[in-house]
């Protein structure tokens, strides 16, 4: 029996898809795969057009080739950013200091290098980090060096408050961290400590800037006007709202599709971008037992939010939420919610009391929220 020949490029395609799954954590892997490989196909077509216009190949790891109206023009400037050796695959290597200029993604606005080459560079730059219990991955106040994707392990998040180190959350075998200091060229905002043996994948600062920050800049242009109009976020400073944009995910739902299930553990917070959702609570019998009948208690439309109750109270979901027609929601995971929405807590707690009033009016009790 002859050996099966692996088609050229298959490994790179699958690796690129895997990296994006780890970074974005999509709820539907099949749907995400269709979107991802559609973008890859579009990038291949752009590459073919670029080759016709400019025969000079891009220099991997230094710059990205950009489209130009004068294909024969020589490169007048080479990127002068200092590139320290990041070929540390399988090795935990960290810079002492990375005090450098902030990256401006608009500087390469016309960059036509698309996902396939970018994914290849990400894979080449990523390195494995094996950690032990109580090992500090990053420390509050330090310069940002790497971005991390969690492969396995539990990691506590500590923040200095009034001279004491306070645990404000944790990552449990999924998630990523370390992006904020790299995006804004600021010191680390928290300390991350491993609680058990674990494994991470690190992405060096230079590659992160060229790829991740640029993609987030595009997302900012898409969502910044919308976020400005969300009433809940008006109490935040502009810089705080932009940080929220950077961690947003987007999910689309079909009519009557269930977004949240009552009784489940909470892992994220939602803002309605378009469409509408209805919030439903299972009613109770006279004996106090829950039945399968759901009663609508509220609706949320564009700019309104839901899913915060369980995150604020640290209890299971108190209601189910369904899409009304085609609906799109922006999603913030629990770690980003705890880290970035602290200033909005008072507003959300006031709204919880309104939910309780609605329950009392419907059921004569607010125990559904408390339990």
mmCIF file of C-alpha atoms in Angstrom:
data_model
loop_
_atom_site.group_PDB
_atom_site.id
_atom_site.type_symbol
_atom_site.label_atom_id
_atom_site.label_comp_id
_atom_site.label_asym_id
_atom_site.label_seq_id
_atom_site.Cartn_x
_atom_site.Cartn_y
_atom_site.Cartn_z
ATOM 1 C CA UNK A 1 0.000 0.000 0.000
ATOM 2 C CA UNK A 2 1.508 3.320 -1.018
ATOM 3 C CA UNK A 3 1.907 6.168 1.459
ATOM 4 C CA UNK A 4 -0.649 8.968 1.313
ATOM 5 C CA UNK A 5 0.901 12.205 0.124
ATOM 6 C CA UNK A 6 -0.028 15.251 2.206
ATOM 7 C CA UNK A 7 -1.063 18.112 -0.115
ATOM 8 C CA UNK A 8 1.272 21.111 -0.113
ATOM 9 C CA UNK A 9 0.070 23.881 2.163
ATOM 10 C CA UNK A 10 -2.349 21.725 4.196
ATOM 11 C CA UNK A 11 -0.256 21.957 7.373
ATOM 12 C CA UNK A 12 -0.069 25.743 7.189
ATOM 13 C CA UNK A 13 -3.818 26.057 6.592
ATOM 14 C CA UNK A 14 -4.686 23.900 9.601
ATOM 15 C CA UNK A 15 -2.146 25.630 11.821
ATOM 16 C CA UNK A 16 -3.527 29.027 10.887
ATOM 17 C CA UNK A 17 -7.055 27.906 11.687
ATOM 18 C CA UNK A 18 -5.933 26.441 15.022
ATOM 19 C CA UNK A 19 -4.249 29.673 16.102
ATOM 20 C CA UNK A 20 -7.382 31.686 15.314
ATOM 21 C CA UNK A 21 -9.565 29.226 17.248
ATOM 22 C CA UNK A 22 -7.292 29.547 20.282
ATOM 23 C CA UNK A 23 -7.305 33.335 20.065
ATOM 24 C CA UNK A 24 -10.994 33.950 19.308
ATOM 25 C CA UNK A 25 -12.619 30.922 21.008
ATOM 26 C CA UNK A 26 -15.632 30.831 18.601
ATOM 27 C CA UNK A 27 -18.824 29.115 19.842
ATOM 28 C CA UNK A 28 -19.392 27.346 16.517
ATOM 29 C CA UNK A 29 -16.222 25.794 15.083
ATOM 30 C CA UNK A 30 -17.814 24.790 11.768
ATOM 31 C CA UNK A 31 -19.246 28.246 11.070
ATOM 32 C CA UNK A 32 -15.960 29.843 12.111
ATOM 33 C CA UNK A 33 -14.046 27.497 9.780
ATOM 34 C CA UNK A 34 -16.194 28.585 6.818
ATOM 35 C CA UNK A 35 -15.520 32.254 7.590
ATOM 36 C CA UNK A 36 -11.816 31.659 8.201
ATOM 37 C CA UNK A 37 -11.116 29.717 5.010
ATOM 38 C CA UNK A 38 -13.191 32.168 2.976
ATOM 39 C CA UNK A 39 -10.806 34.888 4.150
ATOM 40 C CA UNK A 40 -7.843 32.677 3.262
ATOM 41 C CA UNK A 41 -9.218 32.197 -0.253
ATOM 42 C CA UNK A 42 -9.674 35.954 -0.643
ATOM 43 C CA UNK A 43 -6.108 36.508 0.536
ATOM 44 C CA UNK A 44 -4.782 34.093 -2.067
ATOM 45 C CA UNK A 45 -6.522 36.057 -4.783
ATOM 46 C CA UNK A 46 -5.029 39.299 -3.464
ATOM 47 C CA UNK A 47 -1.583 37.701 -3.363
ATOM 48 C CA UNK A 48 -1.890 36.762 -7.011
ATOM 49 C CA UNK A 49 -2.774 40.339 -7.899
ATOM 50 C CA UNK A 50 0.161 41.617 -5.831
ATOM 51 C CA UNK A 51 2.609 39.298 -7.588
ATOM 52 C CA UNK A 52 1.571 40.720 -10.915
ATOM 53 C CA UNK A 53 2.166 44.278 -9.671
ATOM 54 C CA UNK A 54 5.315 43.704 -7.686
ATOM 55 C CA UNK A 55 7.678 40.819 -8.190
ATOM 56 C CA UNK A 56 9.793 41.684 -5.147
ATOM 57 C CA UNK A 57 9.000 39.167 -2.354
ATOM 58 C CA UNK A 58 8.112 40.244 1.161
ATOM 59 C CA UNK A 59 10.794 39.787 3.793
ATOM 60 C CA UNK A 60 9.244 37.558 6.407
ATOM 61 C CA UNK A 61 9.657 38.724 9.967
ATOM 62 C CA UNK A 62 10.741 42.268 9.007
ATOM 63 C CA UNK A 63 8.001 44.020 7.066
ATOM 64 C CA UNK A 64 4.840 43.265 5.207
ATOM 65 C CA UNK A 65 4.664 43.942 1.499
ATOM 66 C CA UNK A 66 2.179 46.693 0.685
ATOM 67 C CA UNK A 67 0.343 47.519 -2.476
ATOM 68 C CA UNK A 68 1.630 50.450 -4.460
ATOM 69 C CA UNK A 69 0.702 52.429 -7.535
ATOM 70 C CA UNK A 70 4.389 52.377 -8.526
ATOM 71 C CA UNK A 71 5.383 48.712 -8.448
ATOM 72 C CA UNK A 72 8.980 49.323 -9.542
ATOM 73 C CA UNK A 73 9.744 51.820 -6.787
ATOM 74 C CA UNK A 74 12.493 50.649 -4.445
ATOM 75 C CA UNK A 75 11.848 50.497 -0.732
ATOM 76 C CA UNK A 76 13.089 53.844 0.565
ATOM 77 C CA UNK A 77 12.778 52.955 4.203
ATOM 78 C CA UNK A 78 13.342 49.754 6.054
ATOM 79 C CA UNK A 79 11.663 49.131 9.334
ATOM 80 C CA UNK A 80 14.109 50.313 11.992
ATOM 81 C CA UNK A 81 12.337 48.832 14.957
ATOM 82 C CA UNK A 82 14.761 46.800 17.014
ATOM 83 C CA UNK A 83 13.962 43.136 16.691
ATOM 84 C CA UNK A 84 15.411 41.046 19.475
ATOM 85 C CA UNK A 85 15.823 37.342 18.829
ATOM 86 C CA UNK A 86 12.415 35.732 19.285
ATOM 87 C CA UNK A 87 13.242 32.308 17.907
ATOM 88 C CA UNK A 88 12.506 30.719 21.264
ATOM 89 C CA UNK A 89 10.211 27.910 20.290
ATOM 90 C CA UNK A 90 9.803 25.600 23.269
ATOM 91 C CA UNK A 91 11.664 28.010 25.520
ATOM 92 C CA UNK A 92 10.507 30.672 27.980
ATOM 93 C CA UNK A 93 12.408 33.791 26.987
ATOM 94 C CA UNK A 94 11.591 37.278 28.294
ATOM 95 C CA UNK A 95 12.981 40.731 27.649
ATOM 96 C CA UNK A 96 14.217 42.851 30.499
ATOM 97 C CA UNK A 97 12.589 46.007 29.138
ATOM 98 C CA UNK A 98 10.421 46.892 26.182
ATOM 99 C CA UNK A 99 10.051 50.649 26.608
ATOM 100 C CA UNK A 100 9.484 51.536 22.973
ATOM 101 C CA UNK A 101 7.288 53.788 20.920
ATOM 102 C CA UNK A 102 3.618 52.905 20.654
ATOM 103 C CA UNK A 103 2.675 51.138 17.430
ATOM 104 C CA UNK A 104 0.418 53.098 15.097
ATOM 105 C CA UNK A 105 -1.623 50.673 12.969
ATOM 106 C CA UNK A 106 -2.657 53.455 10.609
ATOM 107 C CA UNK A 107 0.964 53.741 9.457
ATOM 108 C CA UNK A 108 0.450 50.643 7.304
ATOM 109 C CA UNK A 109 -3.175 51.243 6.432
ATOM 110 C CA UNK A 110 -2.658 49.968 2.893
ATOM 111 C CA UNK A 111 -1.010 46.724 3.984
ATOM 112 C CA UNK A 112 -2.473 44.043 1.722
ATOM 113 C CA UNK A 113 -0.756 41.115 3.415
ATOM 114 C CA UNK A 114 -3.643 38.887 4.389
ATOM 115 C CA UNK A 115 -4.292 35.989 6.761
ATOM 116 C CA UNK A 116 -2.234 33.138 5.298
ATOM 117 C CA UNK A 117 1.158 34.861 5.497
ATOM 118 C CA UNK A 118 0.207 36.486 8.811
ATOM 119 C CA UNK A 119 -0.813 33.168 10.357
ATOM 120 C CA UNK A 120 2.451 31.628 9.236
ATOM 121 C CA UNK A 121 4.380 34.415 10.940
ATOM 122 C CA UNK A 122 2.304 34.038 14.119
ATOM 123 C CA UNK A 123 3.098 30.323 14.256
ATOM 124 C CA UNK A 124 6.787 30.939 13.692
ATOM 125 C CA UNK A 125 6.857 33.553 16.453
ATOM 126 C CA UNK A 126 4.829 31.663 19.073
ATOM 127 C CA UNK A 127 6.731 29.746 21.715
ATOM 128 C CA UNK A 128 5.668 27.315 24.402
ATOM 129 C CA UNK A 129 5.826 28.340 28.058
ATOM 130 C CA UNK A 130 5.672 25.586 30.698
ATOM 131 C CA UNK A 131 4.862 26.952 34.150
ATOM 132 C CA UNK A 132 4.933 25.649 37.716
ATOM 133 C CA UNK A 133 2.597 26.361 40.655
ATOM 134 C CA UNK A 134 3.025 29.875 42.101
ATOM 135 C CA UNK A 135 5.094 31.004 39.122
ATOM 136 C CA UNK A 136 4.467 34.634 38.117
ATOM 137 C CA UNK A 137 3.715 34.916 34.403
ATOM 138 C CA UNK A 138 3.460 38.716 34.438
ATOM 139 C CA UNK A 139 3.777 41.237 37.282
ATOM 140 C CA UNK A 140 1.797 44.421 37.729
ATOM 141 C CA UNK A 141 3.906 47.455 36.845
ATOM 142 C CA UNK A 142 6.354 45.597 34.587
ATOM 143 C CA UNK A 143 6.840 46.437 30.929
ATOM 144 C CA UNK A 144 4.809 44.315 28.527
ATOM 145 C CA UNK A 145 6.820 41.739 26.613
ATOM 146 C CA UNK A 146 4.522 38.966 25.394
ATOM 147 C CA UNK A 147 0.894 38.087 24.760
ATOM 148 C CA UNK A 148 -0.216 34.695 26.091
ATOM 149 C CA UNK A 149 -2.787 32.111 24.994
ATOM 150 C CA UNK A 150 -3.652 29.479 27.604
ATOM 151 C CA UNK A 151 -3.297 25.850 26.572
ATOM 152 C CA UNK A 152 -3.945 24.456 30.043
ATOM 153 C CA UNK A 153 -3.768 25.416 33.702
ATOM 154 C CA UNK A 154 -5.457 27.760 36.187
ATOM 155 C CA UNK A 155 -4.116 31.294 36.656
ATOM 156 C CA UNK A 156 -5.090 33.805 39.358
ATOM 157 C CA UNK A 157 -5.387 37.529 38.573
ATOM 158 C CA UNK A 158 -4.059 39.873 41.276
ATOM 159 C CA UNK A 159 -4.298 43.662 41.474
ATOM 160 C CA UNK A 160 -2.693 45.954 44.036
ATOM 161 C CA UNK A 161 -5.363 47.797 46.046
ATOM 162 C CA UNK A 162 -4.543 49.987 49.044
ATOM 163 C CA UNK A 163 -1.123 48.394 49.324
ATOM 164 C CA UNK A 164 -2.472 44.837 49.341
ATOM 165 C CA UNK A 165 -2.567 42.236 46.574
ATOM 166 C CA UNK A 166 -6.201 41.295 45.869
ATOM 167 C CA UNK A 167 -7.326 38.358 43.705
ATOM 168 C CA UNK A 168 -9.930 39.742 41.292
ATOM 169 C CA UNK A 169 -10.499 36.709 39.082
ATOM 170 C CA UNK A 170 -8.924 33.724 37.366
ATOM 171 C CA UNK A 171 -8.452 32.000 34.027
ATOM 172 C CA UNK A 172 -9.470 28.333 34.114
ATOM 173 C CA UNK A 173 -7.871 26.315 31.302
ATOM 174 C CA UNK A 174 -8.887 28.814 28.611
ATOM 175 C CA UNK A 175 -8.489 32.434 27.620
ATOM 176 C CA UNK A 176 -5.654 34.810 26.874
ATOM 177 C CA UNK A 177 -4.016 37.746 28.611
ATOM 178 C CA UNK A 178 -1.253 40.311 28.405
ATOM 179 C CA UNK A 179 -2.624 42.250 25.442
ATOM 180 C CA UNK A 180 -3.425 45.586 27.098
ATOM 181 C CA UNK A 181 0.143 46.559 27.996
ATOM 182 C CA UNK A 182 1.226 45.765 24.436
ATOM 183 C CA UNK A 183 -1.636 47.645 22.806
ATOM 184 C CA UNK A 184 -1.170 50.844 24.773
ATOM 185 C CA UNK A 185 2.561 50.669 25.556
ATOM 186 C CA UNK A 186 1.751 50.849 29.276
ATOM 187 C CA UNK A 187 2.928 48.816 32.296
ATOM 188 C CA UNK A 188 1.187 45.584 33.185
ATOM 189 C CA UNK A 189 -2.163 46.300 34.892
ATOM 190 C CA UNK A 190 -2.261 43.065 36.912
ATOM 191 C CA UNK A 191 -0.205 40.142 38.144
ATOM 192 C CA UNK A 192 -0.943 36.661 36.753
ATOM 193 C CA UNK A 193 0.151 33.687 38.862
ATOM 194 C CA UNK A 194 -0.087 29.996 37.933
ATOM 195 C CA UNK A 195 -1.832 27.887 40.577
ATOM 196 C CA UNK A 196 -0.768 24.537 39.091
ATOM 197 C CA UNK A 197 1.416 23.070 36.368
ATOM 198 C CA UNK A 198 0.348 24.628 33.104
ATOM 199 C CA UNK A 199 1.240 25.489 29.536
ATOM 200 C CA UNK A 200 0.942 28.715 27.580
ATOM 201 C CA UNK A 201 1.742 29.888 24.080
ATOM 202 C CA UNK A 202 3.504 33.240 23.940
ATOM 203 C CA UNK A 203 3.549 35.730 21.092
ATOM 204 C CA UNK A 204 6.355 38.280 21.075
ATOM 205 C CA UNK A 205 5.657 41.994 21.234
ATOM 206 C CA UNK A 206 6.875 42.876 17.721
ATOM 207 C CA UNK A 207 4.692 40.299 15.960
ATOM 208 C CA UNK A 208 1.749 41.128 18.208
ATOM 209 C CA UNK A 209 2.010 44.777 17.188
ATOM 210 C CA UNK A 210 2.167 44.094 13.496
ATOM 211 C CA UNK A 211 -0.735 41.679 13.429
ATOM 212 C CA UNK A 212 -3.026 41.779 16.459
ATOM 213 C CA UNK A 213 -2.979 45.511 17.119
ATOM 214 C CA UNK A 214 -3.658 46.282 13.472
ATOM 215 C CA UNK A 215 -6.665 43.958 13.429
ATOM 216 C CA UNK A 216 -7.998 45.573 16.601
ATOM 217 C CA UNK A 217 -7.593 49.009 15.022
ATOM 218 C CA UNK A 218 -9.891 47.895 12.224
ATOM 219 C CA UNK A 219 -12.366 46.610 14.795
ATOM 220 C CA UNK A 220 -12.228 49.949 16.611
ATOM 221 C CA UNK A 221 -13.249 51.766 13.474
ATOM 222 C CA UNK A 222 -16.199 49.387 13.185
ATOM 223 C CA UNK A 223 -17.451 49.634 16.767
ATOM 224 C CA UNK A 224 -16.246 52.850 18.379
ATOM 225 C CA UNK A 225 -19.260 54.910 17.205
ATOM 226 C CA UNK A 226 -21.652 52.224 18.442
ATOM 227 C CA UNK A 227 -19.954 51.934 21.845
ATOM 228 C CA UNK A 228 -20.199 55.714 22.279
ATOM 229 C CA UNK A 229 -24.000 55.333 22.144
ATOM 230 C CA UNK A 230 -24.316 52.558 24.766
ATOM 231 C CA UNK A 231 -25.838 54.253 27.852
ATOM 232 C CA UNK A 232 -24.125 51.897 30.310
ATOM 233 C CA UNK A 233 -20.672 52.920 29.073
ATOM 234 C CA UNK A 234 -21.173 56.687 29.114
ATOM 235 C CA UNK A 235 -19.672 56.849 32.615
ATOM 236 C CA UNK A 236 -16.369 55.480 31.295
ATOM 237 C CA UNK A 237 -13.484 57.528 29.971
ATOM 238 C CA UNK A 238 -12.827 57.356 26.234
ATOM 239 C CA UNK A 239 -9.691 55.267 26.781
ATOM 240 C CA UNK A 240 -11.694 52.819 28.906
ATOM 241 C CA UNK A 241 -14.347 52.456 26.226
ATOM 242 C CA UNK A 242 -11.690 51.789 23.609
ATOM 243 C CA UNK A 243 -10.231 49.016 25.749
ATOM 244 C CA UNK A 244 -13.682 47.442 25.808
ATOM 245 C CA UNK A 245 -13.827 47.597 22.004
ATOM 246 C CA UNK A 246 -10.511 45.749 21.868
ATOM 247 C CA UNK A 247 -11.877 42.737 23.776
ATOM 248 C CA UNK A 248 -15.281 42.554 22.077
ATOM 249 C CA UNK A 249 -16.393 39.485 20.217
ATOM 250 C CA UNK A 250 -19.419 39.329 17.900
ATOM 251 C CA UNK A 251 -22.068 36.618 17.632
ATOM 252 C CA UNK A 252 -25.077 36.361 15.334
ATOM 253 C CA UNK A 253 -28.286 34.573 16.345
ATOM 254 C CA UNK A 254 -31.320 33.406 14.383
ATOM 255 C CA UNK A 255 -34.910 34.052 15.353
ATOM 256 C CA UNK A 256 -35.856 32.209 18.584
ATOM 257 C CA UNK A 257 -32.303 30.943 19.052
ATOM 258 C CA UNK A 258 -31.460 30.633 22.736
ATOM 259 C CA UNK A 259 -28.542 32.836 23.762
ATOM 260 C CA UNK A 260 -28.544 32.190 27.530
ATOM 261 C CA UNK A 261 -30.039 29.238 29.425
ATOM 262 C CA UNK A 262 -31.510 29.719 32.888
ATOM 263 C CA UNK A 263 -29.532 27.856 35.562
ATOM 264 C CA UNK A 264 -26.284 27.602 33.614
ATOM 265 C CA UNK A 265 -22.970 29.017 34.796
ATOM 266 C CA UNK A 266 -22.243 32.512 33.462
ATOM 267 C CA UNK A 267 -19.166 33.112 31.325
ATOM 268 C CA UNK A 268 -19.899 36.314 29.394
ATOM 269 C CA UNK A 269 -21.826 39.567 29.078
ATOM 270 C CA UNK A 270 -23.801 40.771 26.030
ATOM 271 C CA UNK A 271 -24.625 44.087 24.349
ATOM 272 C CA UNK A 272 -27.261 44.090 21.590
ATOM 273 C CA UNK A 273 -25.767 45.532 18.404
ATOM 274 C CA UNK A 274 -28.775 44.906 16.152
ATOM 275 C CA UNK A 275 -32.113 43.174 16.498
ATOM 276 C CA UNK A 276 -33.809 42.366 19.783
ATOM 277 C CA UNK A 277 -33.803 39.751 22.552
ATOM 278 C CA UNK A 278 -36.443 38.647 25.034
ATOM 279 C CA UNK A 279 -35.680 37.628 28.620
ATOM 280 C CA UNK A 280 -37.706 34.673 29.876
ATOM 281 C CA UNK A 281 -38.008 33.155 33.376
ATOM 282 C CA UNK A 282 -39.520 29.780 34.254
ATOM 283 C CA UNK A 283 -42.648 30.271 36.331
ATOM 284 C CA UNK A 284 -43.430 28.442 39.571
ATOM 285 C CA UNK A 285 -46.405 26.359 40.654
ATOM 286 C CA UNK A 286 -48.372 27.114 43.806
ATOM 287 C CA UNK A 287 -46.240 24.519 45.592
ATOM 288 C CA UNK A 288 -43.149 26.587 44.760
ATOM 289 C CA UNK A 289 -41.798 24.150 42.178
ATOM 290 C CA UNK A 290 -40.565 25.376 38.823
ATOM 291 C CA UNK A 291 -42.392 24.126 35.745
ATOM 292 C CA UNK A 292 -41.394 24.364 32.087
ATOM 293 C CA UNK A 293 -43.542 27.406 31.340
ATOM 294 C CA UNK A 294 -41.477 30.517 30.611
ATOM 295 C CA UNK A 295 -42.747 34.038 31.192
ATOM 296 C CA UNK A 296 -41.321 37.040 29.361
ATOM 297 C CA UNK A 297 -40.054 39.683 31.815
ATOM 298 C CA UNK A 298 -38.163 42.114 29.581
ATOM 299 C CA UNK A 299 -36.776 42.884 26.137
ATOM 300 C CA UNK A 300 -33.467 44.431 25.109
ATOM 301 C CA UNK A 301 -32.791 46.223 21.834
ATOM 302 C CA UNK A 302 -29.850 48.026 20.222
ATOM 303 C CA UNK A 303 -27.431 49.482 22.786
ATOM 304 C CA UNK A 304 -28.958 47.617 25.740
ATOM 305 C CA UNK A 305 -27.174 44.845 27.612
ATOM 306 C CA UNK A 306 -27.966 41.573 29.367
ATOM 307 C CA UNK A 307 -26.193 38.700 31.062
ATOM 308 C CA UNK A 308 -24.593 40.888 33.742
ATOM 309 C CA UNK A 309 -26.745 39.652 36.623
ATOM 310 C CA UNK A 310 -25.030 36.305 37.104
ATOM 311 C CA UNK A 311 -21.601 37.928 36.763
ATOM 312 C CA UNK A 312 -22.376 40.587 39.400
ATOM 313 C CA UNK A 313 -23.994 38.163 41.866
ATOM 314 C CA UNK A 314 -21.687 35.218 41.073
ATOM 315 C CA UNK A 315 -24.711 32.919 40.709
ATOM 316 C CA UNK A 316 -26.114 30.788 37.854
ATOM 317 C CA UNK A 317 -28.104 32.458 35.078
ATOM 318 C CA UNK A 318 -31.415 33.705 36.509
ATOM 319 C CA UNK A 319 -33.221 33.741 33.163
ATOM 320 C CA UNK A 320 -33.101 32.464 29.606
ATOM 321 C CA UNK A 321 -32.611 34.859 26.694
ATOM 322 C CA UNK A 322 -33.827 34.330 23.119
ATOM 323 C CA UNK A 323 -33.243 36.211 19.891
ATOM 324 C CA UNK A 324 -36.242 37.999 18.394
ATOM 325 C CA UNK A 325 -35.600 37.907 14.667
ATOM 326 C CA UNK A 326 -32.075 38.053 13.276
ATOM 327 C CA UNK A 327 -29.960 39.462 16.111
ATOM 328 C CA UNK A 328 -26.304 40.352 16.534
ATOM 329 C CA UNK A 329 -24.671 40.791 19.936
ATOM 330 C CA UNK A 330 -21.272 41.983 21.090
ATOM 331 C CA UNK A 331 -19.781 39.718 23.741
ATOM 332 C CA UNK A 332 -17.354 40.378 26.600
ATOM 333 C CA UNK A 333 -15.970 37.365 28.482
ATOM 334 C CA UNK A 334 -16.022 37.200 32.265
ATOM 335 C CA UNK A 335 -12.343 38.075 32.712
ATOM 336 C CA UNK A 336 -12.605 41.246 30.627
ATOM 337 C CA UNK A 337 -15.923 42.076 32.307
ATOM 338 C CA UNK A 338 -14.310 42.006 35.759
ATOM 339 C CA UNK A 339 -11.238 43.882 34.581
ATOM 340 C CA UNK A 340 -12.808 46.653 32.522
ATOM 341 C CA UNK A 341 -16.366 47.245 33.718
ATOM 342 C CA UNK A 342 -15.716 47.946 37.400
ATOM 343 C CA UNK A 343 -16.744 51.627 37.051
ATOM 344 C CA UNK A 344 -20.146 50.505 35.701
ATOM 345 C CA UNK A 345 -20.967 48.170 38.607
ATOM 346 C CA UNK A 346 -23.146 50.683 40.471
ATOM 347 C CA UNK A 347 -25.316 51.184 37.389
ATOM 348 C CA UNK A 348 -25.712 47.440 36.898
ATOM 349 C CA UNK A 349 -26.578 46.879 40.568
ATOM 350 C CA UNK A 350 -29.290 49.545 40.345
ATOM 351 C CA UNK A 351 -30.749 47.722 37.360
ATOM 352 C CA UNK A 352 -30.788 44.479 39.330
ATOM 353 C CA UNK A 353 -33.212 46.099 41.792
ATOM 354 C CA UNK A 354 -35.455 46.931 38.826
ATOM 355 C CA UNK A 355 -35.398 43.268 37.779
ATOM 356 C CA UNK A 356 -36.447 42.329 41.305
ATOM 357 C CA UNK A 357 -39.395 44.736 41.133
ATOM 358 C CA UNK A 358 -40.497 43.102 37.885
ATOM 359 C CA UNK A 359 -40.331 39.642 39.450
ATOM 360 C CA UNK A 360 -42.334 40.729 42.458
ATOM 361 C CA UNK A 361 -44.997 42.115 40.116
ATOM 362 C CA UNK A 362 -45.092 38.861 38.117
ATOM 363 C CA UNK A 363 -44.561 36.178 40.739
ATOM 364 C CA UNK A 364 -44.952 37.917 44.083
ATOM 365 C CA UNK A 365 -41.316 37.116 44.924
ATOM 366 C CA UNK A 366 -37.785 37.920 43.765
ATOM 367 C CA UNK A 367 -36.348 34.544 44.807
ATOM 368 C CA UNK A 368 -35.616 33.704 41.162
ATOM 369 C CA UNK A 369 -32.859 36.303 41.174
ATOM 370 C CA UNK A 370 -31.521 35.406 44.593
ATOM 371 C CA UNK A 371 -31.305 31.709 43.812
#
